[in-house]
Coordinates of C-alpha atoms in Angstrom, one line a residue:
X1 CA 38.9 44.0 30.3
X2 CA 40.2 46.2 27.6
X3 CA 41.2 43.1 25.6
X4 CA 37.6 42.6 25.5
X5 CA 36.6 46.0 24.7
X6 CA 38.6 46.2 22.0
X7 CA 37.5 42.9 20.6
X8 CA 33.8 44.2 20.6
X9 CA 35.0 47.3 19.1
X10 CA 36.3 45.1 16.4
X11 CA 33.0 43.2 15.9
X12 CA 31.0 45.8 15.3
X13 CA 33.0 47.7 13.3
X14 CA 33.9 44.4 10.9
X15 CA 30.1 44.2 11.1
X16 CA 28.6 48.0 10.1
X17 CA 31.8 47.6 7.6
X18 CA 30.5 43.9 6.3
X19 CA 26.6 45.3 5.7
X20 CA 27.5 48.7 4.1
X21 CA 29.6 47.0 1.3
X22 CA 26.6 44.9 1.0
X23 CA 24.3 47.9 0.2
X24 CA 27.0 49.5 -2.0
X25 CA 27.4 46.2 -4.2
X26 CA 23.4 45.7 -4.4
X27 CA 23.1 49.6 -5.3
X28 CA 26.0 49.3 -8.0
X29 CA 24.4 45.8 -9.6
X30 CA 20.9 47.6 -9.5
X31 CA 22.5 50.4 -11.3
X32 CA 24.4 48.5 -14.0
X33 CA 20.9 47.0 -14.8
X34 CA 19.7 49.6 -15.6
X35 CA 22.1 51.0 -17.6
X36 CA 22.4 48.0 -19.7
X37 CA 19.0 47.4 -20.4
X38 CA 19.2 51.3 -21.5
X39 CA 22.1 50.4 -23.8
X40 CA 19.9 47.6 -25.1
X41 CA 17.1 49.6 -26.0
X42 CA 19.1 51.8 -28.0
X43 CA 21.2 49.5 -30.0
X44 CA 17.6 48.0 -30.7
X45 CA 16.4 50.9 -31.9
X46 CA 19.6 51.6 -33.9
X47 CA 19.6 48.1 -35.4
X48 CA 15.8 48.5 -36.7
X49 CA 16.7 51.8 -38.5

């Protein structure tokens, strides 16, 4: 029985582990997005000076 228990405490926590890294990498790619297209508009506006 605890062989199991500890299996299903393995799952899950594999699992929560699993899905926050996928929020962190979505969150970080969003981010850098952002920031580049900022960097684009400024070299733009540098560029057309």
């Amino acid at each position: 029985m605890a062989e199991y228990q500890t299996l299903i405490v393995a799952v899950v926590s594999a699992l929560s582990s699993g899905v926050g890294v996928g929020i962190t990498l979505k969150t970080d790619v969003r981010w850098l997005r952002v920031m580049l297209e900022k960097m684009d508009e400024r070299v733009t506006r540098l560029e057309n000076k």
